[in-house]
Coordinates of C-alpha atoms and ligand atoms in Angstrom, one line a residue:
X25 CA 8.0 -5.1 -3.7
X26 CA 10.6 -6.7 -1.3
X27 CA 12.2 -4.8 1.6
X28 CA 15.9 -4.2 2.0
X29 CA 18.0 -3.1 5.0
X30 CA 21.6 -2.5 5.7
X31 CA 23.6 -1.6 8.8
X32 CA 27.2 -0.7 9.6
X33 CA 28.1 0.5 13.1
X34 CA 28.9 -0.6 16.6
X35 CA 25.9 -2.9 17.4
X36 CA 25.7 -6.5 16.5
X37 CA 24.2 -6.5 13.0
X38 CA 22.3 -9.7 12.7
X39 CA 19.6 -9.2 15.4
X40 CA 19.2 -5.6 14.2
X41 CA 18.8 -6.7 10.6
X42 CA 16.2 -9.3 11.6
X43 CA 14.2 -6.9 13.7
X44 CA 14.2 -4.4 10.8
X45 CA 13.2 -7.0 8.3
X46 CA 10.1 -7.9 10.4
X47 CA 9.1 -4.2 10.1
X48 CA 9.7 -4.4 6.3
X49 CA 7.7 -7.7 5.9
X50 CA 4.6 -5.8 4.7
X51 CA 6.6 -5.4 1.4
X52 CA 6.8 -9.1 0.9
X53 CA 7.1 -12.2 3.0
X54 CA 7.8 -15.3 1.0
X55 CA 11.5 -15.6 1.8
X56 CA 14.2 -13.7 3.7
X57 CA 17.9 -13.5 4.1
X58 CA 20.9 -11.6 5.5
X59 CA 24.6 -11.4 4.8
X60 CA 27.2 -10.3 7.3
X61 CA 31.0 -10.1 7.4
X62 CA 32.2 -12.3 10.2
X63 CA 36.0 -12.5 10.9
X64 CA 36.7 -11.0 7.6
X65 CA 34.5 -13.5 5.6
X66 CA 31.1 -12.9 4.0
X67 CA 28.5 -15.2 5.5
X68 CA 25.0 -15.6 4.2
X69 CA 21.8 -17.0 5.8
X70 CA 18.6 -17.3 3.8
X71 CA 15.3 -19.2 4.0
X72 CA 12.0 -19.6 2.2
X73 CA 9.2 -18.4 4.5
X74 CA 8.9 -15.5 6.8
X75 CA 11.5 -13.6 8.8
X76 CA 10.8 -15.7 11.9
X77 CA 11.8 -18.8 9.9
X78 CA 15.1 -17.1 9.0
X79 CA 15.5 -16.1 12.7
X80 CA 15.2 -19.8 13.6
X81 CA 18.0 -20.6 11.2
X82 CA 20.2 -17.8 12.3
X83 CA 19.8 -18.4 16.0
X84 CA 21.9 -21.5 16.1
X85 CA 24.8 -19.8 14.2
X86 CA 27.7 -17.6 15.2
X87 CA 26.8 -14.2 13.9
X88 CA 29.3 -11.8 15.5
X89 CA 29.5 -8.9 13.1
X90 CA 28.7 -5.2 13.0
X91 CA 28.0 -4.9 9.3
X92 CA 25.3 -6.6 7.2
X93 CA 22.5 -6.4 4.6
X94 CA 19.1 -8.1 4.7
X95 CA 16.1 -8.7 2.5
X96 CA 12.5 -9.9 2.7
X97 CA 11.1 -11.0 -0.7
X98 CA 8.0 -11.0 -2.8
X99 CA 8.9 -13.3 -5.6
X100 CA 8.9 -12.0 -9.2
X101 CA 11.6 -14.0 -11.0
X102 CA 11.9 -17.5 -9.6
X103 CA 9.8 -19.3 -7.1
X104 CA 10.0 -18.5 -3.4
X105 CA 12.7 -21.1 -2.5
X106 CA 15.8 -21.1 -0.3
X107 CA 17.9 -20.9 -3.5
X108 CA 16.1 -17.8 -4.9
X109 CA 16.1 -16.0 -1.6
X110 CA 18.4 -12.9 -1.4
X111 CA 21.2 -12.1 -0.8
X112 CA 22.7 -13.3 -4.0
X113 CA 26.5 -13.8 -4.4
X114 CA 29.0 -13.4 -7.2
X115 CA 31.2 -16.3 -8.4
X116 CA 33.8 -15.8 -5.7
X117 CA 31.1 -15.6 -2.9
X118 CA 32.9 -12.5 -1.6
X119 CA 30.2 -10.1 -2.6
X120 CA 26.5 -10.1 -1.7
X121 CA 23.6 -8.2 -3.2
X122 CA 20.0 -7.5 -2.1
X123 CA 17.6 -6.0 -4.5
X124 CA 14.0 -4.6 -4.7
X125 CA 12.6 -4.1 -8.2
X126 CA 13.0 -5.8 -11.6
X127 CA 16.0 -5.7 -13.8
X128 CA 14.3 -5.7 -17.2
X129 CA 17.3 -6.6 -19.3
X130 CA 18.5 -9.4 -17.0
X131 CA 18.2 -12.2 -19.6
X132 CA 20.5 -10.4 -22.0
X133 CA 23.0 -9.6 -19.2
X134 CA 22.8 -13.1 -17.9
X135 CA 23.6 -14.7 -21.2
X136 CA 26.5 -12.3 -21.8
X137 CA 27.9 -13.0 -18.3
X138 CA 27.4 -16.7 -18.7
X139 CA 29.4 -16.5 -22.0
X140 CA 32.1 -14.8 -20.0
X141 CA 32.3 -17.7 -17.6
X142 CA 30.0 -16.6 -14.8
X143 CA 28.0 -19.3 -13.1
X144 CA 24.5 -18.7 -11.9
X145 CA 22.9 -20.4 -8.9
X146 CA 19.4 -19.0 -8.9
X147 CA 16.5 -18.1 -11.3
X148 CA 16.4 -14.5 -10.2
X149 CA 17.1 -11.3 -12.1
X150 CA 19.0 -10.0 -9.1
X151 CA 21.9 -12.5 -9.3
X152 CA 22.9 -10.8 -12.6
X153 CA 23.8 -7.7 -10.7
X154 CA 26.2 -9.5 -8.3
X155 CA 28.1 -10.9 -11.3
X156 CA 28.1 -7.6 -13.1
X157 CA 29.6 -5.8 -10.1
X158 CA 32.1 -8.6 -9.8
X159 CA 33.1 -8.1 -13.4
X160 CA 33.5 -4.3 -13.0
X161 CA 35.3 -4.4 -9.6
X162 CA 38.9 -3.1 -9.6
X163 CA 39.2 -2.2 -6.0
X164 CA 36.5 0.6 -5.8
X165 CA 33.1 -0.9 -4.9
X166 CA 31.2 2.4 -5.4
X167 CA 32.6 2.7 -8.9
X168 CA 31.9 -0.9 -9.7
X169 CA 28.2 -0.5 -8.6
X170 CA 27.9 2.7 -10.5
X171 CA 29.2 1.1 -13.7
X172 CA 27.0 -2.0 -13.2
X173 CA 23.8 -0.1 -12.7
X174 CA 24.5 2.0 -15.7
X175 CA 24.1 -1.2 -17.8
X176 CA 20.8 -2.1 -16.1
X177 CA 17.3 -1.2 -17.2
X178 CA 14.2 -1.4 -15.0
X179 CA 13.6 -0.5 -11.4
X180 CA 15.9 -1.3 -8.5
X181 CA 17.0 -0.4 -5.0
X182 CA 20.1 -2.4 -4.2
X183 CA 22.5 -2.8 -1.3
X184 CA 25.9 -4.4 -1.8
X185 CA 28.3 -5.9 0.7
X186 CA 31.8 -7.1 -0.1
X187 CA 34.4 -8.8 2.1
X188 CA 37.1 -6.7 0.2
X189 CA 35.6 -3.5 1.7
X190 CA 34.3 -4.7 5.1
X191 CA 33.7 -1.2 6.5
X192 CA 31.0 -0.1 4.1
X193 CA 27.8 -0.8 2.2
X194 CA 27.2 0.6 -1.3
X195 CA 23.6 1.3 -2.3
X196 CA 21.9 2.5 -5.4
X197 CA 18.4 3.4 -6.6
X198 CA 16.2 3.8 -9.6
X199 CA 12.5 3.5 -9.3
X200 CA 12.3 1.6 -6.0
X201 CA 12.5 3.6 -2.8
X202 CA 15.6 3.8 -0.6
X203 CA 16.5 5.9 2.5
X204 CA 19.9 6.3 4.2
X205 CA 20.3 7.5 7.7
X206 CA 22.9 8.1 10.5
X207 CA 22.0 7.0 14.0
X208 CA 23.7 6.9 17.3
X209 CA 25.3 3.5 16.8
X210 CA 25.9 3.6 13.1
X211 CA 24.6 4.1 9.6
X212 CA 21.6 2.5 7.9
X213 CA 19.9 2.0 4.6
X214 CA 16.3 0.9 4.3
X215 CA 13.4 0.6 1.9
X216 CA 11.4 2.8 4.2
X217 CA 11.5 4.9 7.3
X218 CA 9.5 2.9 9.9
X219 CA 12.1 0.1 9.8
X220 CA 14.5 2.6 11.3
X221 CA 12.3 3.6 14.1
X222 CA 14.3 4.0 17.3
X223 CA 17.6 3.8 15.4
X224 CA 17.8 7.0 13.4
X225 CA 15.6 10.0 12.9
X226 CA 17.4 12.1 10.3
X227 CA 17.0 10.4 6.9
X228 CA 17.9 11.1 3.3
X229 CA 15.6 9.9 0.6
X230 CA 17.8 8.8 -2.4
X231 CA 16.6 10.0 -5.8
X232 CA 16.7 8.0 -8.9
X233 CA 20.2 7.2 -10.3
X234 CA 21.8 8.1 -7.0
X235 CA 24.2 5.9 -5.1
X236 CA 25.5 6.1 -1.5
X237 CA 28.5 4.7 0.2
X238 CA 27.7 4.1 3.9
X239 CA 30.2 3.8 6.7
X240 CA 29.6 3.6 10.4
X241 CA 29.9 7.3 11.0
X242 CA 29.0 8.9 7.7
X243 CA 27.6 8.4 4.2
X244 CA 28.1 10.1 1.0
X245 CA 25.7 10.3 -1.9
X246 CA 26.8 10.5 -5.6
X247 CA 25.0 10.6 -8.9
X248 CA 25.6 8.4 -11.9
X249 CA 28.5 10.5 -13.0
X250 CA 30.2 10.1 -9.6
X251 CA 29.5 13.8 -8.6
X252 CA 28.8 14.2 -4.9
X253 CA 25.3 15.3 -4.0
X254 CA 24.6 17.4 -0.9
X255 CA 21.0 17.7 0.5
X256 CA 19.7 18.5 4.0
X257 CA 18.4 15.5 5.9
X258 CA 14.7 15.1 6.9
X259 CA 13.7 14.7 10.5
X260 CA 11.1 12.0 10.8
X261 CA 9.1 11.2 13.9
X262 CA 7.0 8.0 14.1
X263 CA 4.9 7.1 17.1
X264 CA 6.3 3.7 18.3
X265 CA 2.8 2.7 19.3
X266 CA 1.8 2.7 15.7
X267 CA 4.0 -0.3 14.9
X268 CA 2.8 -2.4 17.8
X269 CA -0.4 -4.4 18.0
X270 CA -1.3 -2.8 21.3
X271 CA -3.2 -5.8 22.7
X272 CA -5.1 -6.6 19.5
X273 CA -4.8 -10.0 17.9
X274 CA -4.0 -8.6 14.5
X275 CA -2.9 -5.2 13.1
X276 CA -5.9 -5.3 10.9
X277 CA -8.3 -5.3 13.8
X278 CA -6.3 -2.6 15.6
X279 CA -6.4 -0.5 12.4
X280 CA -10.2 -1.0 11.9
X281 CA -10.7 0.2 15.5
X282 CA -8.4 3.3 15.0
X283 CA -10.8 4.8 12.4
X284 CA -12.5 7.3 14.7
X285 CA -9.1 8.9 15.1
X286 CA -7.7 8.4 11.6
X287 CA -10.7 9.9 9.9
X288 CA -11.0 12.6 12.6
X289 CA -7.4 13.7 12.1
X290 CA -7.6 13.6 8.3
X291 CA -10.7 15.9 8.5
X292 CA -9.4 18.2 11.2
X293 CA -6.3 19.1 9.2
X294 CA -8.3 20.2 6.3
X295 CA -10.6 22.6 8.2
X296 CA -9.8 26.2 9.0
X297 CA -9.5 27.2 12.7
X298 CA -13.1 28.3 12.7
X299 CA -14.1 24.8 11.6
X300 CA -16.4 26.2 9.0
X301 CA -14.0 26.6 6.0
X302 CA -11.7 24.3 4.0
X303 CA -7.9 24.3 3.9
X304 CA -6.9 22.2 0.9
X305 CA -3.7 22.7 -1.1
X306 CA -4.5 23.7 -4.6
X307 CA -2.8 23.0 -7.9
X308 CA -2.3 25.9 -10.3
X309 CA -5.1 25.8 -12.9
X310 CA -7.1 23.3 -10.8
X311 CA -10.2 25.4 -10.6
X312 CA -10.2 25.9 -14.4
X313 CA -9.7 22.2 -15.3
X314 CA -12.2 20.8 -17.8
X315 CA -12.0 17.1 -16.8
X316 CA -10.8 15.1 -13.8
X317 CA -9.3 11.6 -13.7
X318 CA -8.9 9.9 -10.4
X319 CA -6.2 7.2 -10.8
X320 CA -5.4 4.5 -8.2
X321 CA -5.1 0.8 -7.7
X322 CA -7.0 -1.7 -5.5
X323 CA -8.7 -0.2 -2.4
X324 CA -7.5 3.3 -3.4
X325 CA -9.3 2.8 -6.7
X326 CA -12.5 2.1 -4.7
X327 CA -11.9 5.4 -2.8
X328 CA -11.5 7.0 -6.3
X329 CA -14.9 5.6 -7.3
X330 CA -16.5 6.9 -4.1
X331 CA -15.1 10.3 -5.0
X332 CA -16.6 10.1 -8.5
X333 CA -20.0 9.8 -6.9
X334 CA -19.4 12.4 -4.2
X335 CA -17.9 15.0 -6.6
X336 CA -20.5 14.7 -9.3
X337 CA -23.0 16.2 -6.8
X338 CA -21.2 19.5 -7.0
X339 CA -18.9 19.4 -10.0
X340 CA -20.5 19.7 -13.4
X341 CA -17.5 18.5 -15.4
X342 CA -16.5 15.0 -16.7
X343 CA -15.2 13.0 -13.7
X344 CA -13.8 9.5 -14.1
X345 CA -12.0 7.0 -11.8
X346 CA -9.6 4.9 -13.7
X347 CA -7.4 2.0 -12.6
X348 CA -3.9 3.3 -12.7
X349 CA -2.4 0.4 -14.8
X350 CA -5.2 0.9 -17.4
X351 CA -4.8 4.7 -17.4
X352 CA -1.2 4.2 -18.5
X353 CA -1.9 1.9 -21.3
X354 CA -5.0 3.5 -22.8
X355 CA -5.2 6.5 -25.1
X356 CA -7.2 8.5 -22.6
X357 CA -7.3 12.1 -23.8
X358 CA -5.3 14.2 -21.3
X359 CA -4.5 17.9 -21.8
X360 CA -3.0 20.7 -19.8
X361 CA -6.6 21.4 -18.7
X362 CA -7.0 18.0 -17.2
X363 CA -6.7 17.5 -13.5
X364 CA -5.3 14.1 -12.5
X365 CA -5.8 13.0 -8.9
X366 CA -3.5 10.2 -7.9
X367 CA -4.6 8.2 -4.8
X368 CA -2.2 5.9 -2.9
X369 CA -1.7 4.9 0.7
X370 CA 2.0 4.1 0.2
X371 CA 2.7 6.7 -2.4
X372 CA 4.9 4.1 -4.0
X373 CA 2.6 1.9 -6.1
X374 CA 4.4 1.7 -9.4
X375 CA 1.3 1.7 -11.6
X376 CA 0.0 4.8 -9.9
X377 CA 3.4 6.5 -10.1
X378 CA 3.6 5.7 -13.8
X379 CA 0.1 7.1 -14.3
X380 CA 1.3 10.3 -12.6
X381 CA 4.3 10.5 -15.0
X382 CA 2.1 9.8 -18.0
X383 CA -0.3 12.6 -16.9
X384 CA 2.5 15.1 -16.4
X385 CA 4.1 14.2 -19.7
X386 CA 0.8 15.2 -21.3
X387 CA 0.9 18.5 -19.5
X388 CA -1.9 17.7 -17.0
X389 CA -1.8 18.9 -13.4
X390 CA -1.4 16.3 -10.8
X391 CA -2.8 16.4 -7.3
X392 CA -1.8 13.4 -5.1
X393 CA -3.6 12.1 -2.1
X394 CA -1.2 9.9 -0.1
X395 CA -0.7 8.6 3.4
X396 CA 3.1 8.4 3.2
X397 CA 4.6 11.9 3.0
X398 CA 7.7 12.4 0.8
X399 CA 6.9 9.2 -1.1
X400 CA 7.6 9.1 -4.8
X401 CA 4.0 10.0 -5.8
X402 CA 4.0 12.8 -3.3
X403 CA 7.3 14.1 -4.7
X404 CA 6.3 13.9 -8.3
X405 CA 2.9 15.6 -8.0
X406 CA 2.2 19.3 -8.4
X407 CA 0.6 19.4 -5.0
X408 CA -0.4 16.8 -2.3
X409 CA -3.1 16.3 0.2
X410 CA -2.4 13.8 3.0
X411 CA -4.5 11.3 4.7
X412 CA -3.6 11.3 8.4
X413 CA -4.2 7.7 9.1
X414 CA -0.8 6.9 10.6
X415 CA 1.2 3.8 9.6
X416 CA -1.0 0.9 8.3
X417 CA 0.7 -2.4 8.8
X418 CA -2.1 -4.9 7.9
X419 CA -1.8 -5.8 4.2
X420 CA -5.5 -5.2 3.8
X421 CA -6.2 -1.5 3.7
X422 CA -8.8 -0.3 6.2
X423 CA -8.2 2.9 8.0
X424 CA -6.5 4.4 5.0
X425 CA -9.5 3.7 2.8
X426 CA -11.9 5.6 5.1
X427 CA -9.3 8.4 5.5
X428 CA -9.1 8.6 1.7
X429 CA -12.9 8.9 1.3
X430 CA -12.9 11.7 4.0
X431 CA -10.0 13.6 2.3
X432 CA -11.3 13.1 -1.2
X433 CA -14.8 14.3 -0.2
X434 CA -13.3 17.5 1.1
X435 CA -11.0 18.0 -1.9
X436 CA -14.1 17.7 -4.1
X437 CA -15.9 20.4 -2.1
X438 CA -12.9 22.7 -2.2
X439 CA -12.7 22.3 -6.0
X440 CA -16.5 23.0 -6.3
X441 CA -16.1 26.0 -4.0
X442 CA -13.3 27.4 -6.2
X443 CA -15.5 27.0 -9.2
X444 CA -18.5 28.5 -7.5
X445 CA -20.6 25.4 -8.0
X446 CA -21.4 24.6 -4.4
X447 CA -23.1 27.0 -1.9
X448 CA -21.0 27.9 1.1
X449 CA -23.8 26.8 3.4
X450 CA -23.6 23.2 1.9
X451 CA -19.8 23.1 2.6
X452 CA -20.5 24.3 6.2
X453 CA -23.2 21.7 6.6
X454 CA -20.9 18.9 5.4
X455 CA -18.2 20.1 7.8
X456 CA -20.6 20.2 10.7
X457 CA -21.8 16.6 9.9
X458 CA -18.2 15.4 9.7
X459 CA -17.5 16.6 13.3
X460 CA -19.9 13.9 14.3
X461 CA -18.3 11.2 12.2
X462 CA -15.7 9.9 14.7
X463 CA -18.5 9.3 17.2
X464 CA -20.6 7.5 14.6
X465 CA -17.7 5.3 13.6
X466 CA -17.3 4.3 17.2
X467 CA -21.0 3.4 17.3
X468 CA -20.6 1.3 14.1
X469 CA -17.6 -0.5 15.7
X470 CA -20.0 -1.7 18.4
X471 CA -21.4 -4.1 15.9
X472 CA -18.4 -6.3 16.3
X473 CA -19.9 -9.0 18.6
X474 CA -22.9 -9.4 16.2
X475 CA -20.5 -9.6 13.3
X476 CA -18.4 -12.2 15.0
X477 CA -21.5 -14.4 15.4
X478 CA -22.4 -13.8 11.8
X479 CA -18.9 -14.7 10.6
X480 CA -19.2 -18.0 12.5
X481 CA -22.3 -18.8 10.4
X482 CA -21.0 -17.6 7.1
X483 CA -17.4 -18.6 7.0
X484 CA -17.9 -21.8 5.1
X485 CA -19.6 -20.0 2.2
X486 CA -18.1 -20.6 -1.2
X487 CA -19.3 -17.4 -2.9
X488 CA -20.4 -14.2 -1.3
X489 CA -22.1 -11.3 -3.2
X490 CA -22.0 -7.7 -2.2
X491 CA -24.8 -5.5 -3.8
X492 CA -25.4 -1.8 -3.5
X493 CA -26.4 1.2 -5.5
X494 CA -24.9 4.7 -6.0
X495 CA -22.1 5.8 -3.7
X496 CA -22.4 2.5 -1.8
X497 CA -21.6 0.5 -4.9
X498 CA -17.8 1.1 -4.5
X499 CA -18.2 0.1 -0.8
X500 CA -19.7 -3.2 -2.0
X501 CA -16.6 -3.6 -4.3
X502 CA -14.3 -2.9 -1.4
X503 CA -16.3 -5.3 0.9
X504 CA -15.7 -8.0 -1.7
X505 CA -12.0 -7.2 -2.1
X506 CA -11.5 -7.3 1.7
X507 CA -13.1 -10.7 2.0
X508 CA -11.2 -12.1 -1.0
X509 CA -7.8 -10.9 0.0
X510 CA -7.8 -12.1 3.6
X511 CA -10.1 -15.0 3.7
X512 CA -9.6 -16.4 0.1
X513 CA -13.4 -16.7 -0.3
X514 CA -14.8 -15.9 -3.8
X515 CA -16.6 -12.6 -3.5
X516 CA -18.0 -10.1 -6.0
X517 CA -19.3 -6.6 -5.7
X518 CA -22.0 -5.5 -8.1
X519 CA -24.4 -2.6 -8.6
X520 CA -27.6 -4.0 -7.2
X521 CA -29.4 -3.1 -10.5
X522 CA -26.9 -5.1 -12.5
X523 CA -27.5 -8.3 -10.6
X524 CA -30.2 -9.6 -12.9
X525 CA -27.8 -9.2 -15.9
X526 CA -25.6 -12.2 -14.7
X527 CA -24.4 -12.5 -11.2
X528 CA -27.9 -13.6 -10.0
X529 CA -26.9 -17.0 -11.4
X530 CA -24.5 -17.3 -8.5
X531 CA -27.3 -17.2 -5.9
X532 CA -28.2 -20.6 -4.6
X533 CA -29.9 -21.7 -1.4
X534 CA -28.1 -20.0 1.4
X535 CA -25.6 -18.0 -0.7
X536 CA -24.7 -15.0 1.5
X537 CA -25.7 -11.7 -0.2
X538 CA -24.6 -8.6 1.6
X539 CA -26.9 -5.8 0.6
X540 CA -26.1 -2.2 1.5
X541 CA -29.4 -0.2 1.9
X542 CA -29.4 3.5 2.9
X543 CA -32.3 5.8 3.3
X544 CA -30.3 8.2 1.1
X545 CA -29.4 6.0 -1.9
X546 CA -32.1 4.5 -4.2
X547 CA -33.7 2.7 -1.2
X548 CA -36.8 1.5 -2.9
X549 CA -35.0 0.0 -5.9
X550 CA -32.4 -1.7 -3.6
X551 CA -35.3 -3.3 -1.6
X552 CA -36.7 -4.7 -4.9
X553 CA -33.4 -6.3 -5.5
X554 CA -33.5 -7.7 -2.0
X555 CA -36.9 -9.3 -2.9
X556 CA -35.2 -10.9 -6.0
X557 CA -32.4 -12.3 -3.9
X558 CA -34.8 -13.7 -1.3
X559 CA -37.0 -15.3 -4.1
X560 CA -33.9 -17.3 -5.0
X561 CA -33.4 -18.3 -1.4
X562 CA -30.2 -16.4 -0.9
X563 CA -29.2 -15.5 2.6
X564 CA -29.7 -11.8 2.9
X565 CA -27.4 -9.7 5.2
X566 CA -28.8 -6.2 5.2
X567 CA -26.3 -3.5 6.2
X568 CA -28.5 -0.5 6.7
X569 CA -29.3 2.8 8.4
X570 CA -33.0 1.9 8.3
X571 CA -33.1 -1.3 10.3
X572 CA -36.8 -0.9 11.2
X573 CA -37.9 -0.8 7.6
X574 CA -40.7 -3.4 7.4
X575 CA -39.4 -4.8 4.0
X576 CA -35.9 -5.3 5.5
X577 CA -37.4 -6.9 8.6
X578 CA -39.4 -9.3 6.4
X579 CA -36.6 -10.2 3.9
X580 CA -33.3 -10.0 5.7
X581 CA -31.9 -13.0 7.5
X582 CA -29.4 -10.8 9.4
X583 CA -29.4 -7.0 9.9
X584 CA -26.4 -4.9 10.7
X585 CA -27.5 -1.4 11.7
X586 CA -25.2 1.5 11.0
X587 CA -25.7 5.0 12.2
X588 CA -27.8 7.3 10.0
X589 CA -25.9 9.9 8.0
X590 CA -25.4 11.3 4.5
X591 CA -22.8 13.0 2.4
X592 CA -19.1 12.0 2.9
X593 CA -19.9 10.1 6.2
X594 CA -22.3 7.7 4.5
X595 CA -19.9 5.5 2.5
X596 CA -17.4 5.6 5.5
X597 CA -20.0 4.3 8.0
X598 CA -21.1 1.5 5.6
X599 CA -17.5 0.4 5.2
X600 CA -17.0 -0.4 8.9
X601 CA -19.2 -3.6 9.2
X602 CA -17.8 -4.9 5.9
X603 CA -14.2 -4.6 7.2
X604 CA -15.2 -6.4 10.4
X605 CA -17.1 -9.1 8.6
X606 CA -14.1 -9.8 6.3
X607 CA -11.8 -9.8 9.3
X608 CA -13.9 -12.2 11.4
X609 CA -14.6 -14.6 8.5
X610 CA -10.8 -14.7 7.8
X611 CA -10.1 -15.4 11.5
X612 CA -12.7 -18.2 11.5
X613 CA -11.1 -19.7 8.4
X614 CA -7.7 -19.5 10.1
X615 CA -5.9 -17.5 7.4
X616 CA -2.9 -15.2 8.0
X617 CA -4.9 -12.1 8.3
X618 CA -2.1 -9.5 8.4
X619 CA 0.0 -11.2 5.8
X620 CA -2.4 -13.0 3.4
X621 CA -0.9 -15.3 0.8
X622 CA 0.6 -14.0 -2.4
X623 CA 0.1 -10.3 -1.5
X624 CA 2.4 -7.5 -0.4
X625 CA 1.2 -4.2 1.0
X626 CA 3.2 -2.0 -1.4
X627 CA 3.2 -3.1 -5.0
X628 CA 6.4 -1.7 -6.6
X629 CA 6.5 -3.9 -9.6
X630 CA 4.4 -3.5 -12.8
Ligands
AGP725 C1 -5.8 -3.2 -0.2 O1 -6.4 -4.0 0.8 C2 -4.8 -3.8 -1.0 N1 -3.9 -4.6 -0.3 C3 -4.4 -3.1 -2.3 O2 -5.5 -3.2 -3.2 C4 -3.9 -1.7 -2.2 O3 -5.0 -0.9 -1.9 C5 -3.3 -1.3 -3.6 O4 -2.2 -2.1 -3.8 C6 -3.0 0.2 -3.7 O5 -2.0 0.5 -2.8 P1 -1.6 2.0 -2.5 O6 -2.8 2.6 -1.9 O7 -0.4 2.0 -1.5 O8 -1.3 2.6 -3.8

């Protein structure tokens, strides 16, 4: 995790670095810092807390400088204190380093450097790098960084600033992402593209074991052997509106409300011009695969589980959603006839990336489904399908989840079509239904005032259960995850039929139990489970497309009616009220909705 930024040019560096760090805060937000060169001397400012705390500390200082590096941190080694905040310095305090990733051999390096007389001021792995570069430095910073990283193992994206070379920044990457770019006022390095919005539009994505030396009017990229690398730049265009709250109190609410558009665009792109056929990139050998693993983490894993249910309708082959970190460590049988589908909003999640590598090493074909084009998972897959959700800034994934379900649903149909296991008319019928989905999501969003009132009643709850069957079970899991991550309320999602095997013990008088009941998914059995909850005096919240059902009217304390649908639309429509409920409960509890404690949006450490 962590975000890094660097700038050298004609603008004042400190305000620019701080503004960019705010855009990178989704990567971590427990401490932040910058280093600049002012009147020929390296000066560092750093602070535990958010970038706005750092801004307060920088405001009162003299920061005239046109070169600097910055960092926003998600702590791995060492608590989030002022002293562990980046940048870290060498012994002479003439050189500063910011780092994203983990240096796995830092203990060994630290002890060797300490024996050689270096003194350490923090508990971080990063500081080792500052001393290692100091040790290697003989007047050529690029060479010193190159030699230093050759001794490091693990993942890193680093930016180095030295008062001995005050006209340049040296950067290097292995594992963690890094882009360099030239803009009108200077050159930049950043962990991602959105931080450069309005500053530069032609970017270069560094590859592993590449370094770059960045000056105000140029940069040059070299590999670990010092050989220069030439590659055409990528033009990126980002809608500036996507990184503003646009009148909403939180990004999360804005993103929830954007779902008619984000799912609509995701679906439209995968339909042929006549609207009746699918346009999905294919991986060689995909149609002949004999097993499919869907690998992902967190919310994306829940989308993978939804896909498992949707795909098994038409694909008579073994299908399995697996949490990416488990996929790596288990002895799951993967062969050249296995298709691995890697799902990730960021395309950077290290566990998912490692699962992709493990799959490819075993000869499997990998299809990725990402929101961030040209991300590592995208680049390392055999083919990619994109969700067109736009940038998601709230740490809690919302619009990217529903876009993943939409895209995965269509990928499953395309695969079944290639294998001849789904009738063409069924595909057309699904596509017809999906054209109605944006309107139906808009209808579901109208539940917000009712959900706000419900949240006001429920927000003191200690435990909340989410129960559902079939394709709605992963939606229950996702509802529980959303509530946990932004409101810090204990929540669990269970298959409704599993409740009596344990979780029913959690139900006490008034315990909120959110039950998802659809006309299309084991309705009768779910209603029996509702009876069981009511018999234990739980507070039943029915999320349903059959609100007039007499059993629901008799048993439910609260009813949230979603539009009736089936197929791919069904799990998407049931997600909307659960997102709104988590959001409003979190707001009632006064948590930091967009940046909940301990989390980071992109998890780039294992
Ligand atoms: C979602 O609300 C979470 N913050 C988290 O579970 C996330 O979905 C997970 O880390 C996977 O991220 P990715 O989609 O970028 O790979």
